[in-house]
C-alpha positions as protocol buffer text, in pm:
chain_id: "A"
residue {
  index: 1
  type: UNK
  ca { x: 3185 y: -3364 z: -11916 }
}
residue {
  index: 2
  type: UNK
  ca { x: 3508 y: -3201 z: -11758 }
}
residue {
  index: 3
  type: UNK
  ca { x: 3704 y: -3387 z: -11481 }
}
residue {
  index: 4
  type: UNK
  ca { x: 3593 y: -3299 z: -11120 }
}
residue {
  index: 5
  type: UNK
  ca { x: 3854 y: -3123 z: -10892 }
}
residue {
  index: 6
  type: UNK
  ca { x: 3901 y: -3429 z: -10704 }
}
residue {
  index: 7
  type: UNK
  ca { x: 3998 y: -3645 z: -11020 }
}
residue {
  index: 8
  type: UNK
  ca { x: 4237 y: -3341 z: -11140 }
}
residue {
  index: 9
  type: UNK
  ca { x: 4433 y: -3374 z: -10801 }
}
residue {
  index: 10
  type: UNK
  ca { x: 4421 y: -3768 z: -10787 }
}
residue {
  index: 11
  type: UNK
  ca { x: 4586 y: -3778 z: -11147 }
}
residue {
  index: 12
  type: UNK
  ca { x: 4835 y: -3521 z: -11052 }
}
residue {
  index: 13
  type: UNK
  ca { x: 4903 y: -3713 z: -10728 }
}
residue {
  index: 14
  type: UNK
  ca { x: 4944 y: -4039 z: -10908 }
}
residue {
  index: 15
  type: UNK
  ca { x: 5189 y: -3881 z: -11136 }
}
residue {
  index: 16
  type: UNK
  ca { x: 5376 y: -3709 z: -10853 }
}
residue {
  index: 17
  type: UNK
  ca { x: 5363 y: -4041 z: -10634 }
}
residue {
  index: 18
  type: UNK
  ca { x: 5499 y: -4257 z: -10911 }
}
residue {
  index: 19
  type: UNK
  ca { x: 5790 y: -3984 z: -10987 }
}
residue {
  index: 20
  type: UNK
  ca { x: 5904 y: -3901 z: -10683 }
}
residue {
  index: 21
  type: UNK
  ca { x: 5781 y: -4157 z: -10408 }
}
residue {
  index: 22
  type: UNK
  ca { x: 5579 y: -4064 z: -10117 }
}
residue {
  index: 23
  type: UNK
  ca { x: 5859 y: -3876 z: -9935 }
}
residue {
  index: 24
  type: UNK
  ca { x: 5961 y: -3660 z: -10250 }
}
residue {
  index: 25
  type: UNK
  ca { x: 5623 y: -3576 z: -10367 }
}
residue {
  index: 26
  type: UNK
  ca { x: 5528 y: -3227 z: -10255 }
}
residue {
  index: 27
  type: UNK
  ca { x: 5151 y: -3121 z: -10192 }
}
residue {
  index: 28
  type: UNK
  ca { x: 5198 y: -2770 z: -10312 }
}
residue {
  index: 29
  type: UNK
  ca { x: 5359 y: -2910 z: -10644 }
}
residue {
  index: 30
  type: UNK
  ca { x: 5050 y: -3168 z: -10682 }
}
residue {
  index: 31
  type: UNK
  ca { x: 4830 y: -2872 z: -10642 }
}
residue {
  index: 32
  type: UNK
  ca { x: 5006 y: -2664 z: -10911 }
}
residue {
  index: 33
  type: UNK
  ca { x: 5020 y: -2969 z: -11142 }
}
residue {
  index: 34
  type: UNK
  ca { x: 4642 y: -3005 z: -11093 }
}
residue {
  index: 35
  type: UNK
  ca { x: 4559 y: -2643 z: -11159 }
}
residue {
  index: 36
  type: UNK
  ca { x: 4398 y: -2577 z: -10816 }
}
residue {
  index: 37
  type: UNK
  ca { x: 4522 y: -2390 z: -10482 }
}
residue {
  index: 38
  type: UNK
  ca { x: 4662 y: -2561 z: -10194 }
}
residue {
  index: 39
  type: UNK
  ca { x: 4353 y: -2524 z: -9980 }
}
residue {
  index: 40
  type: UNK
  ca { x: 4158 y: -2725 z: -10241 }
}
residue {
  index: 41
  type: UNK
  ca { x: 4393 y: -3030 z: -10203 }
}
residue {
  index: 42
  type: UNK
  ca { x: 4376 y: -3010 z: -9819 }
}
residue {
  index: 43
  type: UNK
  ca { x: 3977 y: -2958 z: -9822 }
}
residue {
  index: 44
  type: UNK
  ca { x: 3930 y: -3271 z: -10022 }
}
residue {
  index: 45
  type: UNK
  ca { x: 4208 y: -3520 z: -9895 }
}
residue {
  index: 46
  type: UNK
  ca { x: 4301 y: -3344 z: -9548 }
}
residue {
  index: 47
  type: UNK
  ca { x: 4686 y: -3456 z: -9584 }
}
residue {
  index: 48
  type: UNK
  ca { x: 4943 y: -3596 z: -9807 }
}
residue {
  index: 49
  type: UNK
  ca { x: 4885 y: -3964 z: -9637 }
}
residue {
  index: 50
  type: UNK
  ca { x: 4539 y: -3941 z: -9695 }
}
residue {
  index: 51
  type: UNK
  ca { x: 4601 y: -3842 z: -10078 }
}
residue {
  index: 52
  type: UNK
  ca { x: 4822 y: -4118 z: -10122 }
}
residue {
  index: 53
  type: UNK
  ca { x: 4588 y: -4362 z: -9996 }
}
residue {
  index: 54
  type: UNK
  ca { x: 4301 y: -4229 z: -10202 }
}
residue {
  index: 55
  type: UNK
  ca { x: 4559 y: -4264 z: -10513 }
}
residue {
  index: 56
  type: UNK
  ca { x: 4671 y: -4619 z: -10433 }
}
residue {
  index: 57
  type: UNK
  ca { x: 4348 y: -4723 z: -10315 }
}
residue {
  index: 58
  type: UNK
  ca { x: 4171 y: -4633 z: -10657 }
}
residue {
  index: 59
  type: UNK
  ca { x: 4432 y: -4834 z: -10822 }
}
residue {
  index: 60
  type: UNK
  ca { x: 4396 y: -5133 z: -10594 }
}
residue {
  index: 61
  type: UNK
  ca { x: 4015 y: -5143 z: -10665 }
}
residue {
  index: 62
  type: UNK
  ca { x: 4074 y: -5105 z: -11052 }
}
residue {
  index: 63
  type: UNK
  ca { x: 4325 y: -5390 z: -11014 }
}
residue {
  index: 64
  type: UNK
  ca { x: 4098 y: -5601 z: -10802 }
}
residue {
  index: 65
  type: UNK
  ca { x: 3802 y: -5559 z: -11042 }
}
residue {
  index: 66
  type: UNK
  ca { x: 4000 y: -5668 z: -11350 }
}
residue {
  index: 67
  type: UNK
  ca { x: 4137 y: -5947 z: -11147 }
}
residue {
  index: 68
  type: UNK
  ca { x: 3781 y: -6071 z: -11050 }
}
residue {
  index: 69
  type: UNK
  ca { x: 3659 y: -6076 z: -11384 }
}
residue {
  index: 70
  type: UNK
  ca { x: 3940 y: -6303 z: -11512 }
}
residue {
  index: 71
  type: UNK
  ca { x: 3938 y: -6532 z: -11191 }
}
residue {
  index: 72
  type: UNK
  ca { x: 3587 y: -6589 z: -11220 }
}
residue {
  index: 73
  type: UNK
  ca { x: 3556 y: -6581 z: -11607 }
}
residue {
  index: 74
  type: UNK
  ca { x: 3422 y: -6943 z: -11707 }
}
residue {
  index: 75
  type: UNK
  ca { x: 3454 y: -6919 z: -12064 }
}
residue {
  index: 76
  type: UNK
  ca { x: 3853 y: -6870 z: -12054 }
}
residue {
  index: 77
  type: UNK
  ca { x: 4071 y: -7155 z: -12068 }
}
residue {
  index: 78
  type: UNK
  ca { x: 4322 y: -7178 z: -11778 }
}
residue {
  index: 79
  type: UNK
  ca { x: 4647 y: -7109 z: -11990 }
}
residue {
  index: 80
  type: UNK
  ca { x: 4468 y: -6816 z: -12124 }
}
residue {
  index: 81
  type: UNK
  ca { x: 4351 y: -6678 z: -11784 }
}
residue {
  index: 82
  type: UNK
  ca { x: 4738 y: -6749 z: -11614 }
}
residue {
  index: 83
  type: UNK
  ca { x: 4887 y: -6523 z: -11890 }
}
residue {
  index: 84
  type: UNK
  ca { x: 4614 y: -6243 z: -11850 }
}
residue {
  index: 85
  type: UNK
  ca { x: 4684 y: -6249 z: -11475 }
}
residue {
  index: 86
  type: UNK
  ca { x: 5058 y: -6215 z: -11531 }
}
residue {
  index: 87
  type: UNK
  ca { x: 5009 y: -5934 z: -11775 }
}
residue {
  index: 88
  type: UNK
  ca { x: 4732 y: -5743 z: -11570 }
}
residue {
  index: 89
  type: UNK
  ca { x: 4956 y: -5785 z: -11261 }
}
residue {
  index: 90
  type: UNK
  ca { x: 5273 y: -5672 z: -11422 }
}
residue {
  index: 91
  type: UNK
  ca { x: 5110 y: -5374 z: -11597 }
}
residue {
  index: 92
  type: UNK
  ca { x: 4940 y: -5253 z: -11280 }
}
residue {
  index: 93
  type: UNK
  ca { x: 5264 y: -5259 z: -11112 }
}
residue {
  index: 94
  type: UNK
  ca { x: 5441 y: -5070 z: -11384 }
}
residue {
  index: 95
  type: UNK
  ca { x: 5173 y: -4811 z: -11371 }
}
residue {
  index: 96
  type: UNK
  ca { x: 5120 y: -4802 z: -10959 }
}
residue {
  index: 97
  type: UNK
  ca { x: 5498 y: -4905 z: -10881 }
}
residue {
  index: 98
  type: UNK
  ca { x: 5423 y: -4815 z: -10497 }
}
residue {
  index: 99
  type: UNK
  ca { x: 5090 y: -5028 z: -10486 }
}
residue {
  index: 100
  type: UNK
  ca { x: 5265 y: -5303 z: -10316 }
}
residue {
  index: 101
  type: UNK
  ca { x: 5387 y: -5079 z: -10017 }
}
residue {
  index: 102
  type: UNK
  ca { x: 5055 y: -4921 z: -9990 }
}
residue {
  index: 103
  type: UNK
  ca { x: 4913 y: -5286 z: -9947 }
}
residue {
  index: 104
  type: UNK
  ca { x: 5187 y: -5379 z: -9712 }
}
residue {
  index: 105
  type: UNK
  ca { x: 5137 y: -5062 z: -9518 }
}
residue {
  index: 106
  type: UNK
  ca { x: 4760 y: -5089 z: -9484 }
}
residue {
  index: 107
  type: UNK
  ca { x: 4784 y: -5462 z: -9405 }
}
residue {
  index: 108
  type: UNK
  ca { x: 5013 y: -5399 z: -9110 }
}
residue {
  index: 109
  type: UNK
  ca { x: 4807 y: -5150 z: -8982 }
}
residue {
  index: 110
  type: UNK
  ca { x: 4466 y: -5323 z: -8963 }
}
residue {
  index: 111
  type: UNK
  ca { x: 4435 y: -5632 z: -9176 }
}
residue {
  index: 112
  type: UNK
  ca { x: 4043 y: -5676 z: -9110 }
}
residue {
  index: 113
  type: UNK
  ca { x: 3977 y: -5293 z: -9224 }
}
residue {
  index: 114
  type: UNK
  ca { x: 4187 y: -5326 z: -9521 }
}
residue {
  index: 115
  type: UNK
  ca { x: 4023 y: -5646 z: -9634 }
}
residue {
  index: 116
  type: UNK
  ca { x: 3667 y: -5483 z: -9557 }
}
residue {
  index: 117
  type: UNK
  ca { x: 3778 y: -5141 z: -9755 }
}
residue {
  index: 118
  type: UNK
  ca { x: 3895 y: -5319 z: -10064 }
}
residue {
  index: 119
  type: UNK
  ca { x: 3659 y: -5635 z: -10041 }
}
residue {
  index: 120
  type: UNK
  ca { x: 3953 y: -5859 z: -10107 }
}
residue {
  index: 121
  type: UNK
  ca { x: 3787 y: -6167 z: -9931 }
}
residue {
  index: 122
  type: UNK
  ca { x: 3708 y: -6478 z: -10146 }
}
residue {
  index: 123
  type: UNK
  ca { x: 3873 y: -6362 z: -10458 }
}
residue {
  index: 124
  type: UNK
  ca { x: 4005 y: -6701 z: -10537 }
}
residue {
  index: 125
  type: UNK
  ca { x: 3809 y: -6954 z: -10343 }
}
residue {
  index: 126
  type: UNK
  ca { x: 3513 y: -7117 z: -10511 }
}
residue {
  index: 127
  type: UNK
  ca { x: 3634 y: -6900 z: -10830 }
}
residue {
  index: 128
  type: UNK
  ca { x: 3633 y: -7030 z: -11188 }
}
residue {
  index: 129
  type: UNK
  ca { x: 3969 y: -7047 z: -11205 }
}
residue {
  index: 130
  type: UNK
  ca { x: 4012 y: -7249 z: -10887 }
}
residue {
  index: 131
  type: UNK
  ca { x: 3795 y: -7510 z: -11035 }
}
residue {
  index: 132
  type: UNK
  ca { x: 3989 y: -7524 z: -11340 }
}
residue {
  index: 133
  type: UNK
  ca { x: 4322 y: -7607 z: -11154 }
}
residue {
  index: 134
  type: UNK
  ca { x: 4117 y: -7861 z: -10984 }
}
residue {
  index: 135
  type: UNK
  ca { x: 3982 y: -8022 z: -11290 }
}
residue {
  index: 136
  type: UNK
  ca { x: 4361 y: -8024 z: -11410 }
}
residue {
  index: 137
  type: UNK
  ca { x: 4438 y: -8280 z: -11119 }
}
residue {
  index: 138
  type: UNK
  ca { x: 4514 y: -8049 z: -10841 }
}
residue {
  index: 139
  type: UNK
  ca { x: 4383 y: -8087 z: -10493 }
}
residue {
  index: 140
  type: UNK
  ca { x: 4167 y: -7770 z: -10323 }
}
residue {
  index: 141
  type: UNK
  ca { x: 4486 y: -7736 z: -10121 }
}
residue {
  index: 142
  type: UNK
  ca { x: 4726 y: -7732 z: -10405 }
}
residue {
  index: 143
  type: UNK
  ca { x: 4493 y: -7496 z: -10603 }
}
residue {
  index: 144
  type: UNK
  ca { x: 4551 y: -7235 z: -10305 }
}
residue {
  index: 145
  type: UNK
  ca { x: 4896 y: -7318 z: -10300 }
}
residue {
  index: 146
  type: UNK
  ca { x: 4941 y: -7242 z: -10680 }
}
residue {
  index: 147
  type: UNK
  ca { x: 4769 y: -6891 z: -10667 }
}
residue {
  index: 148
  type: UNK
  ca { x: 4993 y: -6807 z: -10370 }
}
residue {
  index: 149
  type: UNK
  ca { x: 5290 y: -6888 z: -10554 }
}
residue {
  index: 150
  type: UNK
  ca { x: 5148 y: -6700 z: -10876 }
}
residue {
  index: 151
  type: UNK
  ca { x: 5130 y: -6383 z: -10685 }
}
residue {
  index: 152
  type: UNK
  ca { x: 5444 y: -6442 z: -10467 }
}
residue {
  index: 153
  type: UNK
  ca { x: 5646 y: -6471 z: -10779 }
}
residue {
  index: 154
  type: UNK
  ca { x: 5445 y: -6150 z: -10951 }
}
residue {
  index: 155
  type: UNK
  ca { x: 5473 y: -5916 z: -10623 }
}
residue {
  index: 156
  type: UNK
  ca { x: 5815 y: -6049 z: -10520 }
}
residue {
  index: 157
  type: UNK
  ca { x: 5977 y: -5881 z: -10845 }
}
residue {
  index: 158
  type: UNK
  ca { x: 5822 y: -5549 z: -10750 }
}
residue {
  index: 159
  type: UNK
  ca { x: 5943 y: -5564 z: -10398 }
}
residue {
  index: 160
  type: UNK
  ca { x: 6297 y: -5688 z: -10461 }
}
residue {
  index: 161
  type: UNK
  ca { x: 6338 y: -5463 z: -10775 }
}
residue {
  index: 162
  type: UNK
  ca { x: 6594 y: -5210 z: -10629 }
}
residue {
  index: 163
  type: UNK
  ca { x: 6810 y: -5467 z: -10474 }
}
residue {
  index: 164
  type: UNK
  ca { x: 6795 y: -5680 z: -10795 }
}
residue {
  index: 165
  type: UNK
  ca { x: 6900 y: -5371 z: -11001 }
}
residue {
  index: 166
  type: UNK
  ca { x: 7210 y: -5318 z: -10773 }
}
residue {
  index: 167
  type: UNK
  ca { x: 7304 y: -5706 z: -10784 }
}
residue {
  index: 168
  type: UNK
  ca { x: 7256 y: -5726 z: -11147 }
}
residue {
  index: 169
  type: UNK
  ca { x: 7429 y: -5389 z: -11229 }
}
residue {
  index: 170
  type: UNK
  ca { x: 7147 y: -5267 z: -11446 }
}
residue {
  index: 171
  type: UNK
  ca { x: 7023 y: -4938 z: -11522 }
}
residue {
  index: 172
  type: UNK
  ca { x: 6637 y: -4818 z: -11544 }
}
residue {
  index: 173
  type: UNK
  ca { x: 6636 y: -4907 z: -11905 }
}
residue {
  index: 174
  type: UNK
  ca { x: 6783 y: -5251 z: -11873 }
}
residue {
  index: 175
  type: UNK
  ca { x: 6562 y: -5335 z: -11572 }
}
residue {
  index: 176
  type: UNK
  ca { x: 6265 y: -5256 z: -11766 }
}
residue {
  index: 177
  type: UNK
  ca { x: 6381 y: -5497 z: -12053 }
}
residue {
  index: 178
  type: UNK
  ca { x: 6495 y: -5751 z: -11772 }
}
residue {
  index: 179
  type: UNK
  ca { x: 6115 y: -5753 z: -11609 }
}
residue {
  index: 180
  type: UNK
  ca { x: 5976 y: -5764 z: -11973 }
}
residue {
  index: 181
  type: UNK
  ca { x: 6136 y: -6074 z: -12031 }
}
residue {
  index: 182
  type: UNK
  ca { x: 6053 y: -6220 z: -11708 }
}
residue {
  index: 183
  type: UNK
  ca { x: 5670 y: -6139 z: -11759 }
}
residue {
  index: 184
  type: UNK
  ca { x: 5692 y: -6320 z: -12093 }
}
residue {
  index: 185
  type: UNK
  ca { x: 5857 y: -6637 z: -11955 }
}
residue {
  index: 186
  type: UNK
  ca { x: 5642 y: -6650 z: -11600 }
}
residue {
  index: 187
  type: UNK
  ca { x: 5323 y: -6812 z: -11755 }
}
residue {
  index: 188
  type: UNK
  ca { x: 5549 y: -7085 z: -11879 }
}
residue {
  index: 189
  type: UNK
  ca { x: 5707 y: -7146 z: -11541 }
}
residue {
  index: 190
  type: UNK
  ca { x: 5337 y: -7158 z: -11382 }
}
residue {
  index: 191
  type: UNK
  ca { x: 5222 y: -7414 z: -11608 }
}
residue {
  index: 192
  type: UNK
  ca { x: 5539 y: -7637 z: -11531 }
}
residue {
  index: 193
  type: UNK
  ca { x: 5452 y: -7558 z: -11145 }
}
residue {
  index: 194
  type: UNK
  ca { x: 5102 y: -7714 z: -11219 }
}
residue {
  index: 195
  type: UNK
  ca { x: 5240 y: -8013 z: -11377 }
}
residue {
  index: 196
  type: UNK
  ca { x: 5493 y: -8072 z: -11077 }
}
residue {
  index: 197
  type: UNK
  ca { x: 5204 y: -8042 z: -10830 }
}
residue {
  index: 198
  type: UNK
  ca { x: 5022 y: -8315 z: -10995 }
}
residue {
  index: 199
  type: UNK
  ca { x: 5296 y: -8513 z: -10949 }
}
residue {
  index: 200
  type: UNK
  ca { x: 5318 y: -8448 z: -10576 }
}
residue {
  index: 201
  type: UNK
  ca { x: 4963 y: -8597 z: -10501 }
}
């Protein structure tokens, strides 16, 4: 079965938003790349903002579902889970570099509506991963602190990438290698954080 008009538009829009950013992407160019006329883009999505929301929303749902599967998996050990979470998160940000900005924008507009739309409540609470952290010796509160720390380390790298690039005087290729090495090192750092939290009890 061939791709629907909406799918063609969404794929072309994702490419444009990643390449040019929200402000730089032009709906006319997106329509041309998708092989449809401009009126069809407006018919399906109404505006560039709504098209951007659809692209980022789809990426967020895909990521949420992959993370839910890992966090709630009762058969995978904790170390593997941490490494998979880091890998999945890093891959998601590489494929959708504007996703963090989309999330921040959505939360600033209406936190409750954003949470309902993407069903992001209770992703971690009561999960297999939280139980594993507790079985490692962390308290319930410490397990929550750990998850916040993990996602802060992951999301923070994306948010600060433009500043990091300037401060460290790196080009795009060097930045990619820098973050690849960071991704490799991060699971070990997170394991050390767990051990440190156990000492705090």
